[in-house]
PDB file of C-alpha atoms in Angstrom:
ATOM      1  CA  UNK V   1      11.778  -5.996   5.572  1.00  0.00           C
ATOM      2  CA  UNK V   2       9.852  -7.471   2.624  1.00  0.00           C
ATOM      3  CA  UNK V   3       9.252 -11.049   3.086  1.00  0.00           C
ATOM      4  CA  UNK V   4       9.226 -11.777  -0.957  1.00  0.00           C
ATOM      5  CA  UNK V   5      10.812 -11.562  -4.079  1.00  0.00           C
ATOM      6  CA  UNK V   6       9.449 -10.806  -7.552  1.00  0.00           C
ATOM      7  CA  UNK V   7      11.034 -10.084 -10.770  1.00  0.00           C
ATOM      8  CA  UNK V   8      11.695  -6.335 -10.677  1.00  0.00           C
ATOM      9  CA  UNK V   9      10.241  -6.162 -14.423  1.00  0.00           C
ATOM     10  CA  UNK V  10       7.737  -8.007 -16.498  1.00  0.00           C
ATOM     11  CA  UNK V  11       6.328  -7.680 -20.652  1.00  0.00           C
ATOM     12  CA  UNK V  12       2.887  -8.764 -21.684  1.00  0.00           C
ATOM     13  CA  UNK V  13       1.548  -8.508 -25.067  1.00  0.00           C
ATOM     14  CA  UNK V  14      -2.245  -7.128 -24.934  1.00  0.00           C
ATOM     15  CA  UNK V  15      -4.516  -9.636 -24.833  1.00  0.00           C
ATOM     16  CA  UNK V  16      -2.444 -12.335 -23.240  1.00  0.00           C
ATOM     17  CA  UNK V  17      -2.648 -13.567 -19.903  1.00  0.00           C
ATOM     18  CA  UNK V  18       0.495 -12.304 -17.637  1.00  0.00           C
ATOM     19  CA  UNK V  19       1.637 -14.627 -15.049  1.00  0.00           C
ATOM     20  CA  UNK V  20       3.378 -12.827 -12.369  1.00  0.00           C
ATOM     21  CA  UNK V  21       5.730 -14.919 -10.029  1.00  0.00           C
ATOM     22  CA  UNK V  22       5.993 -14.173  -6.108  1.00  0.00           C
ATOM     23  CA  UNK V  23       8.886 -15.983  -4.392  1.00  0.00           C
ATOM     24  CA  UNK V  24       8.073 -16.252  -0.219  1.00  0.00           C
ATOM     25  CA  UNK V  25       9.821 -19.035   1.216  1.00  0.00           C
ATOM     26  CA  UNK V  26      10.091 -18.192   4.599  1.00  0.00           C
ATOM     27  CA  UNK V  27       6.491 -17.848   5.014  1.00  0.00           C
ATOM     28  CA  UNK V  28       4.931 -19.476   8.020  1.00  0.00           C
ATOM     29  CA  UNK V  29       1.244 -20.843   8.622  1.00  0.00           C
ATOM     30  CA  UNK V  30      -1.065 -18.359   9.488  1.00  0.00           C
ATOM     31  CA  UNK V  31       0.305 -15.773   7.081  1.00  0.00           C
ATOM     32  CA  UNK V  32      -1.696 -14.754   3.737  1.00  0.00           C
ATOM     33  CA  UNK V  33      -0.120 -13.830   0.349  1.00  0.00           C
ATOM     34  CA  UNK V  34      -1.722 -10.592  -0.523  1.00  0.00           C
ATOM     35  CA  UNK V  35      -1.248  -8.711  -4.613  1.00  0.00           C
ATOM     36  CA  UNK V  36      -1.317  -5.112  -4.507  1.00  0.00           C
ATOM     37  CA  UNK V  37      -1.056  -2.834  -7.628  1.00  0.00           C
ATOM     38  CA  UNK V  38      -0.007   0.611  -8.246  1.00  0.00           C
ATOM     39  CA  UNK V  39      -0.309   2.477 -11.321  1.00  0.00           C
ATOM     40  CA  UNK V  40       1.731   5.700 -11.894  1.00  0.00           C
ATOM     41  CA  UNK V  41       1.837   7.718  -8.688  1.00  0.00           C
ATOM     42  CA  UNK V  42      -1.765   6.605  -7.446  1.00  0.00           C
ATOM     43  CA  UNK V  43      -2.170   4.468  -4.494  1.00  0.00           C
ATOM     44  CA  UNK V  44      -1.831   0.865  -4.509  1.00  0.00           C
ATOM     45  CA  UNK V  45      -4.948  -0.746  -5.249  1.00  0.00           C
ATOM     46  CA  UNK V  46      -6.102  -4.249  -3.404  1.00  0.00           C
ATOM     47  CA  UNK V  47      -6.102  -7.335  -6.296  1.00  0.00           C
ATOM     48  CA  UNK V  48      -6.330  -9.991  -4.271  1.00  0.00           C
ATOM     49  CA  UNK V  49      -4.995 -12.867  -1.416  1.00  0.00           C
ATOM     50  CA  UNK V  50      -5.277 -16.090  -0.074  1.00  0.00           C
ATOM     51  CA  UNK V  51      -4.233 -18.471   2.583  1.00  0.00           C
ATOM     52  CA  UNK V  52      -3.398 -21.791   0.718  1.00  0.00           C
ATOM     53  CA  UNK V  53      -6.030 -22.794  -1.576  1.00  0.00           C
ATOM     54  CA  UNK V  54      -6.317 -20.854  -4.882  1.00  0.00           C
ATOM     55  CA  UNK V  55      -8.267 -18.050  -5.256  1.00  0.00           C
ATOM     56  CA  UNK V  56      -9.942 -16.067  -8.110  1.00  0.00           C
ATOM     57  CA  UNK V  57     -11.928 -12.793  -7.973  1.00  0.00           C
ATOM     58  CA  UNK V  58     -13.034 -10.436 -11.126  1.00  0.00           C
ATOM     59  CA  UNK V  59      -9.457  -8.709 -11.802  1.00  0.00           C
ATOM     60  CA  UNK V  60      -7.138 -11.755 -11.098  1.00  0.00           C
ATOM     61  CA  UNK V  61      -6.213 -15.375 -10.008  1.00  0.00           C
ATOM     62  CA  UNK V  62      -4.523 -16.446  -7.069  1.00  0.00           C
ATOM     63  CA  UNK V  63      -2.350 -19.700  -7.624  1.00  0.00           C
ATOM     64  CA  UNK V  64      -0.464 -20.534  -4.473  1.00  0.00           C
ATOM     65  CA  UNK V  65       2.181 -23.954  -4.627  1.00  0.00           C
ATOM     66  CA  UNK V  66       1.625 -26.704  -2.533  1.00  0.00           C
ATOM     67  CA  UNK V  67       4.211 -26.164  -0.468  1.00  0.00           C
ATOM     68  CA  UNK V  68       3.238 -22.000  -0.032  1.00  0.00           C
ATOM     69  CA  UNK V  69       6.997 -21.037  -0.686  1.00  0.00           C
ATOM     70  CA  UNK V  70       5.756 -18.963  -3.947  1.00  0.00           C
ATOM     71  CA  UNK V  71       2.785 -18.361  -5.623  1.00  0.00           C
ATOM     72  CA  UNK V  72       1.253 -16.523  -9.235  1.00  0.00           C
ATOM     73  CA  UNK V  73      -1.102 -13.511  -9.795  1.00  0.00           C
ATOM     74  CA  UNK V  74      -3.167 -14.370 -12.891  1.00  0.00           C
ATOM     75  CA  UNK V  75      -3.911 -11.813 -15.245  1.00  0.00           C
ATOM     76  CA  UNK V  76      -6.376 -13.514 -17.950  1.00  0.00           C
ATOM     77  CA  UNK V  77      -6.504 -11.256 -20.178  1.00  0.00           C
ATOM     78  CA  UNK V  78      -4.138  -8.307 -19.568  1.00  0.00           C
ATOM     79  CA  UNK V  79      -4.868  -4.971 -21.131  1.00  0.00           C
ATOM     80  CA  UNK V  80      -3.322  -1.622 -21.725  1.00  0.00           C
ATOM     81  CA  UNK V  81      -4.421  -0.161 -18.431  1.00  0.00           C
ATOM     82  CA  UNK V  82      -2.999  -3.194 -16.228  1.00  0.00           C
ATOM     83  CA  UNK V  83       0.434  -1.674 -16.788  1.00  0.00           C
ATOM     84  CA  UNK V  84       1.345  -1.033 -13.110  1.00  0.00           C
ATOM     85  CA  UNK V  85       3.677  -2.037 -10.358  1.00  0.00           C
ATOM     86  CA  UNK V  86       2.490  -4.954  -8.718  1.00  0.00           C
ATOM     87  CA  UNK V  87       3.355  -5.921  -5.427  1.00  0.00           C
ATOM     88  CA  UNK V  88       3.144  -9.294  -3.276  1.00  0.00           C
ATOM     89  CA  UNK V  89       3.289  -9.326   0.300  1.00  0.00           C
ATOM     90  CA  UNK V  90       3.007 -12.031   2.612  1.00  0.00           C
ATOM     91  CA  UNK V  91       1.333 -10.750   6.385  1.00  0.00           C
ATOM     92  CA  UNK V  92       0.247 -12.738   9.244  1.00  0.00           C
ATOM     93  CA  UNK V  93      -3.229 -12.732  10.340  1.00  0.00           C
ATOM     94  CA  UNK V  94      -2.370 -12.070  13.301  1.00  0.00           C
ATOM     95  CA  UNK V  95      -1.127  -8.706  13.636  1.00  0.00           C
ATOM     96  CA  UNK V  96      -2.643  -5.373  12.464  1.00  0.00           C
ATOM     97  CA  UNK V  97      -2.066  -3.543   9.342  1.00  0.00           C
ATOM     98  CA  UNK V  98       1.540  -1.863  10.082  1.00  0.00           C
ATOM     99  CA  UNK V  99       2.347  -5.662   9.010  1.00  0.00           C
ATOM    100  CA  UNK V 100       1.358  -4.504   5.245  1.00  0.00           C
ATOM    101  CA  UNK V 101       5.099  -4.081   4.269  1.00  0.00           C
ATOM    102  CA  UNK V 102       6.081  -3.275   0.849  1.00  0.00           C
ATOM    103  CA  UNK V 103       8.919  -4.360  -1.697  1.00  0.00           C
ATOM    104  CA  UNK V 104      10.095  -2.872  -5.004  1.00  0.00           C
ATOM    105  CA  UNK V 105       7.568  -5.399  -6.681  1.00  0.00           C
ATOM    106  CA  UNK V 106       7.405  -6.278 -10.525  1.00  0.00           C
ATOM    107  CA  UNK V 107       6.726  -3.532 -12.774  1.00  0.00           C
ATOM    108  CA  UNK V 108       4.606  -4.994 -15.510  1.00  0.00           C
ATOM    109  CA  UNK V 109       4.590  -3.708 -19.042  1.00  0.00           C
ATOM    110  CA  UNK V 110       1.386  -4.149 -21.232  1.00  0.00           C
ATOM    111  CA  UNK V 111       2.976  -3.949 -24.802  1.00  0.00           C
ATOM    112  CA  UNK V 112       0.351  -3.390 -28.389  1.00  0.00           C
TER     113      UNK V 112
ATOM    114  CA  UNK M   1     -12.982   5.826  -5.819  1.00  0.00           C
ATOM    115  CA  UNK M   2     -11.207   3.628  -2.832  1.00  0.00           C
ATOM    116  CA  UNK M   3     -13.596   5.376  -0.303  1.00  0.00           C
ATOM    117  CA  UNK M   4     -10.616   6.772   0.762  1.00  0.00           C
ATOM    118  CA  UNK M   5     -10.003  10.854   0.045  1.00  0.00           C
ATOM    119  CA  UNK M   6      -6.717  12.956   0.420  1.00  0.00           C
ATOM    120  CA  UNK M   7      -6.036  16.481   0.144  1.00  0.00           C
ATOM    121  CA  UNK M   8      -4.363  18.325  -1.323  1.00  0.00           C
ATOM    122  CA  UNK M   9      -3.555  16.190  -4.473  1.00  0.00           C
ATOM    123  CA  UNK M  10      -0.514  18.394  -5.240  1.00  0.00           C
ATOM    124  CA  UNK M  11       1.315  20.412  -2.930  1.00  0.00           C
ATOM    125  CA  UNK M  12       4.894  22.896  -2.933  1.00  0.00           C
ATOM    126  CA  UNK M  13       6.132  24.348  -0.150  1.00  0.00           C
ATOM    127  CA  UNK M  14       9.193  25.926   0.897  1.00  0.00           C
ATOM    128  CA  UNK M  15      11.487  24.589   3.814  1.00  0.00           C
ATOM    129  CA  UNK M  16      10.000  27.525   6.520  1.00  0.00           C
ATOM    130  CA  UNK M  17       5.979  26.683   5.511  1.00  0.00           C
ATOM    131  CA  UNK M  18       3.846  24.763   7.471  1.00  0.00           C
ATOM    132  CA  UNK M  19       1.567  23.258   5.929  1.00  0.00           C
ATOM    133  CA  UNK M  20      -1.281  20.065   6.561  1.00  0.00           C
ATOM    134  CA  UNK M  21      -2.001  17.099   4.515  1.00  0.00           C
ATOM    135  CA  UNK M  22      -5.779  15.768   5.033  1.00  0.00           C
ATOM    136  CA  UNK M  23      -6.887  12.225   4.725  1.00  0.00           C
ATOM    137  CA  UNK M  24     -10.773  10.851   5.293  1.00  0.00           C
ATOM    138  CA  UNK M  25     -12.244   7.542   5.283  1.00  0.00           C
ATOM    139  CA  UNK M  26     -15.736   6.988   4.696  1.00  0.00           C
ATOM    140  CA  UNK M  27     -15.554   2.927   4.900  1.00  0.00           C
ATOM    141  CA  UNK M  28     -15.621   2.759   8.757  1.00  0.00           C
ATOM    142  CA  UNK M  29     -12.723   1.393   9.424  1.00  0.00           C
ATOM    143  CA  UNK M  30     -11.248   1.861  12.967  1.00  0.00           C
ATOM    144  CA  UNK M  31      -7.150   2.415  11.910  1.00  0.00           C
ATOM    145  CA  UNK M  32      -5.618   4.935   9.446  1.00  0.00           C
ATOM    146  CA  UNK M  33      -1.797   4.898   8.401  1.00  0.00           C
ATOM    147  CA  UNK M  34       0.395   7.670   6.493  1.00  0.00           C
ATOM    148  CA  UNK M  35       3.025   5.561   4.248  1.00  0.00           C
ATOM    149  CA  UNK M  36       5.632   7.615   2.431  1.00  0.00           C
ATOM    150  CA  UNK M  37       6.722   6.675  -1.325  1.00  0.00           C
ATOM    151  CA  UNK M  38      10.170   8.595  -2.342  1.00  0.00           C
ATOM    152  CA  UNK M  39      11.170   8.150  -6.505  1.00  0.00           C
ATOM    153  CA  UNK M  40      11.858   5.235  -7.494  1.00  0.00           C
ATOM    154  CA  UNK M  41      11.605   3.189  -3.758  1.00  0.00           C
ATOM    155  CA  UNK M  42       9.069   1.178  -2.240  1.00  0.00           C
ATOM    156  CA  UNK M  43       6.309   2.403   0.045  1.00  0.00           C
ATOM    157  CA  UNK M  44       7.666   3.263   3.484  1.00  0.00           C
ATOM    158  CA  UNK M  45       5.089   3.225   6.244  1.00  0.00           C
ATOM    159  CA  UNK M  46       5.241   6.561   8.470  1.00  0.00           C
ATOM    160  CA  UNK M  47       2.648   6.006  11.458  1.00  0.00           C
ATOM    161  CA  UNK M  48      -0.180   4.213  12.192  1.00  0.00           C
ATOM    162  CA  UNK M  49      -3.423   4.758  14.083  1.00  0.00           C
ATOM    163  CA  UNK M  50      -5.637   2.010  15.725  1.00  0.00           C
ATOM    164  CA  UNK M  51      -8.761   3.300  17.146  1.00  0.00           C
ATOM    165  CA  UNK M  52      -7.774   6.759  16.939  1.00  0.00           C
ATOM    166  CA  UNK M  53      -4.537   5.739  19.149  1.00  0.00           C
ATOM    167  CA  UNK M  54      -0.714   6.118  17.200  1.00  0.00           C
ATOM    168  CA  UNK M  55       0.726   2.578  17.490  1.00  0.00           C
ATOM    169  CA  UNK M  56       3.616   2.906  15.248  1.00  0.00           C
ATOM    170  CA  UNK M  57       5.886   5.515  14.543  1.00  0.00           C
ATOM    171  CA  UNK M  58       8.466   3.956  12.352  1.00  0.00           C
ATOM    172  CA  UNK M  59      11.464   6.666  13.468  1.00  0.00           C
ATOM    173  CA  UNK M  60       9.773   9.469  11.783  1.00  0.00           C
ATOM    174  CA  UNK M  61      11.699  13.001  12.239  1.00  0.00           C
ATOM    175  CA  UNK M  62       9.838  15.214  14.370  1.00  0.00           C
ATOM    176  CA  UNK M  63       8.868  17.582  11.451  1.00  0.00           C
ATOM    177  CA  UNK M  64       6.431  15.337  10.705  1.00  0.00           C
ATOM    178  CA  UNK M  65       3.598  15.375  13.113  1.00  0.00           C
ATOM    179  CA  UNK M  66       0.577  13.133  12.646  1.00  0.00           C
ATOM    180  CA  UNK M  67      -2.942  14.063  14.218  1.00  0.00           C
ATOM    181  CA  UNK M  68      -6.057  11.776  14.182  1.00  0.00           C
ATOM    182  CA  UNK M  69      -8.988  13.069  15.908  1.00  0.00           C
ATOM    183  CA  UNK M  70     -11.288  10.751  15.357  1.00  0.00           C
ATOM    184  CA  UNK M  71     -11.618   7.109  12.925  1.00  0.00           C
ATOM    185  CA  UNK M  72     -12.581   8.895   9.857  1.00  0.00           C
ATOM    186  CA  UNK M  73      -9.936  11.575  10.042  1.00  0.00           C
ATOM    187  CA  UNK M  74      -6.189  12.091   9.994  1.00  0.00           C
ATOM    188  CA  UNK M  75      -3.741  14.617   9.431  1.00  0.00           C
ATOM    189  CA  UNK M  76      -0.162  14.586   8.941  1.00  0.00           C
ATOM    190  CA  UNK M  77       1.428  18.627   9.941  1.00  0.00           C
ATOM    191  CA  UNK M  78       4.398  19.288   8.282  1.00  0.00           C
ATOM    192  CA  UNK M  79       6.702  21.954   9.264  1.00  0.00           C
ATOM    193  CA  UNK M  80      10.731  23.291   8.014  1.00  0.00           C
ATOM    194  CA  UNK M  81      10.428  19.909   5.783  1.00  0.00           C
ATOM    195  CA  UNK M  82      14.083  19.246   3.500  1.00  0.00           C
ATOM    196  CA  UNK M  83      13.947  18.969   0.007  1.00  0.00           C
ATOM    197  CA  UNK M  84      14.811  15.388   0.468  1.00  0.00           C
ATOM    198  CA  UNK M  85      11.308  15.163   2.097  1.00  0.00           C
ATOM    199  CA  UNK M  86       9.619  15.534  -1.564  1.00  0.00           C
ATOM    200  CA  UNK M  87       7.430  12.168  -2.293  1.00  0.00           C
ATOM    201  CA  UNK M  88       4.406  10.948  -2.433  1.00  0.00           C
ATOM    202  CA  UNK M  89       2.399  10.726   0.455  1.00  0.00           C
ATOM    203  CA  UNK M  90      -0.183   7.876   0.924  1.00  0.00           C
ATOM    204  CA  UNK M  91      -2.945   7.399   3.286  1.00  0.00           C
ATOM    205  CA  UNK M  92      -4.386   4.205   3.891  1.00  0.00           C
ATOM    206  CA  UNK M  93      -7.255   2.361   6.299  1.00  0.00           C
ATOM    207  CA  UNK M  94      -8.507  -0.718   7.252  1.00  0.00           C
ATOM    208  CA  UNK M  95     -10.832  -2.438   9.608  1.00  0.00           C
ATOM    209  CA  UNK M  96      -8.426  -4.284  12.420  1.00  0.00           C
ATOM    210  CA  UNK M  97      -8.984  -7.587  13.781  1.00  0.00           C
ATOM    211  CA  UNK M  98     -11.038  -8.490  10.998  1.00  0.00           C
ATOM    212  CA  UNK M  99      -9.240 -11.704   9.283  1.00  0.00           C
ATOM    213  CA  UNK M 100      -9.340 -10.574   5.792  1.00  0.00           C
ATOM    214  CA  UNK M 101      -7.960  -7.669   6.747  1.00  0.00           C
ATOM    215  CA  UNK M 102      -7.013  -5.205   3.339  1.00  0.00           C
ATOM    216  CA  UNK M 103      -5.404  -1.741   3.308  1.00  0.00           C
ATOM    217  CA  UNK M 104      -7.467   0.801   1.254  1.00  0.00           C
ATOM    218  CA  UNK M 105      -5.291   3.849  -0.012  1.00  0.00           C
ATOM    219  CA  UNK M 106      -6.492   7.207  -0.796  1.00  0.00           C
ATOM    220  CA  UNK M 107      -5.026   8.565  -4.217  1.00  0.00           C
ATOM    221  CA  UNK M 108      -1.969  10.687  -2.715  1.00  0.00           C
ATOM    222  CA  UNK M 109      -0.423  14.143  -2.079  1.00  0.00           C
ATOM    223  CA  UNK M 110       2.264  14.877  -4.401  1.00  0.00           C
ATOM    224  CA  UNK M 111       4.868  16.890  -2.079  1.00  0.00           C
ATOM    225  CA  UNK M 112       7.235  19.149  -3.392  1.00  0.00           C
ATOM    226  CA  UNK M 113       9.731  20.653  -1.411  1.00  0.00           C
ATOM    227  CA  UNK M 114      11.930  23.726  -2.426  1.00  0.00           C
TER     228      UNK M 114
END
């Protein structure tokens, strides 16, 4: 089973930056939040993770609490073609991929 | 492009075919996966291959057969599928034991069952 929960639905006016929440408070130490997204029946594409400290990479930022019980995906500047399902997972760094288990996630509407 | 290519991109059969979906990595990874997306639910993962060995097989029915003869390549044989078997069917791969590990999917095979 999923060990998040996210919004099931998100809007975001073009341009804008779309913060997308990730709730994971049973998550334990050595696990890393990962962000998946999946536009329209293509297959999810990596975004980005992290451990604890925040993390930012050329599509998004990572922003994980203090206490690691939820976290943000950071969309600067979101645009017509982020429009996608986007997916948080939590997975421990200690066991192989089968460990890459997905929810519903938040589907994110860019709006004109 | 992922690095990760699957064939057929579409595919209809009828419930006495047989019929193979294809998946190839060219990132040289040592595990492959099948994971199974039905309308409207989230991904479901279907097997899983670590060097070229099954380690999972999340209660799959035995029409589904999965075949991976070597890192780069797996199949997944599908024989007297249901209608109810229609989805999307995603192949993934990643490099195991490596601490960042990430999951790479291929684009899909849109399965239609009639």
């Amino acid at each position: 089973d999923a060990k998040t929960t996210q919004p099931p639905s998100m809007d975001c006016a073009e341009g804008r930056a779309a913060n997308l929440p990730c709730n994971h408070s049973t998550i334990s130490g050595n696990e890393y939040v990962y962000w998946y997204r999946q536009i329209h029946s293509q297959g999810p594409q990596y975004i980005i993770h992290g451990l604890k400290n925040n993390e930012t990479n050329e599509m998004a930022s990572l922003i994980i609490t203090e206490d690691r019980k939820s976290s943000t995906l950071i969309l600067p500047h979101a645009t017509l073609r982020d429009t996608a399902v986007y997916y948080c997972i939590v997975r421990s760094r200690d066991n192989y991929g089968q460990n890459f288990v997905f929810g519903p996630g938040t589907r994110l509407s860019v709006l004109p | 492009e992922t690095g990760v290519t699957q064939t057929p991109r579409h595919l209809v059969m009828g419930m006495t075919n047989k019929k193979s979906l294809k998946c190839e990595q060219h990132l040289g990874h040592n595990a492959m996966y099948w994971y199974k997306q039905s309308a409207k639910k989230p991904l479901e993962l279907m097997f899983v291959y670590s060097l070229e060995e099954r380690v999972e097989n999340n209660s799959v029915p035995s029409r589904f057969s999965p075949e991976c003869p070597n890192s780069s390549h797996l199949f997944l044989h599908l024989h007297t599928l249901q209608p109810e078997d229609s989805a999307l069917y995603l192949c993934a791969s990643s490099q195991v034991g490596r601490m960042n590990e990430k999951l790479f999917f291929g684009s899909g095979t849109q399965l239609s069952v009639l």
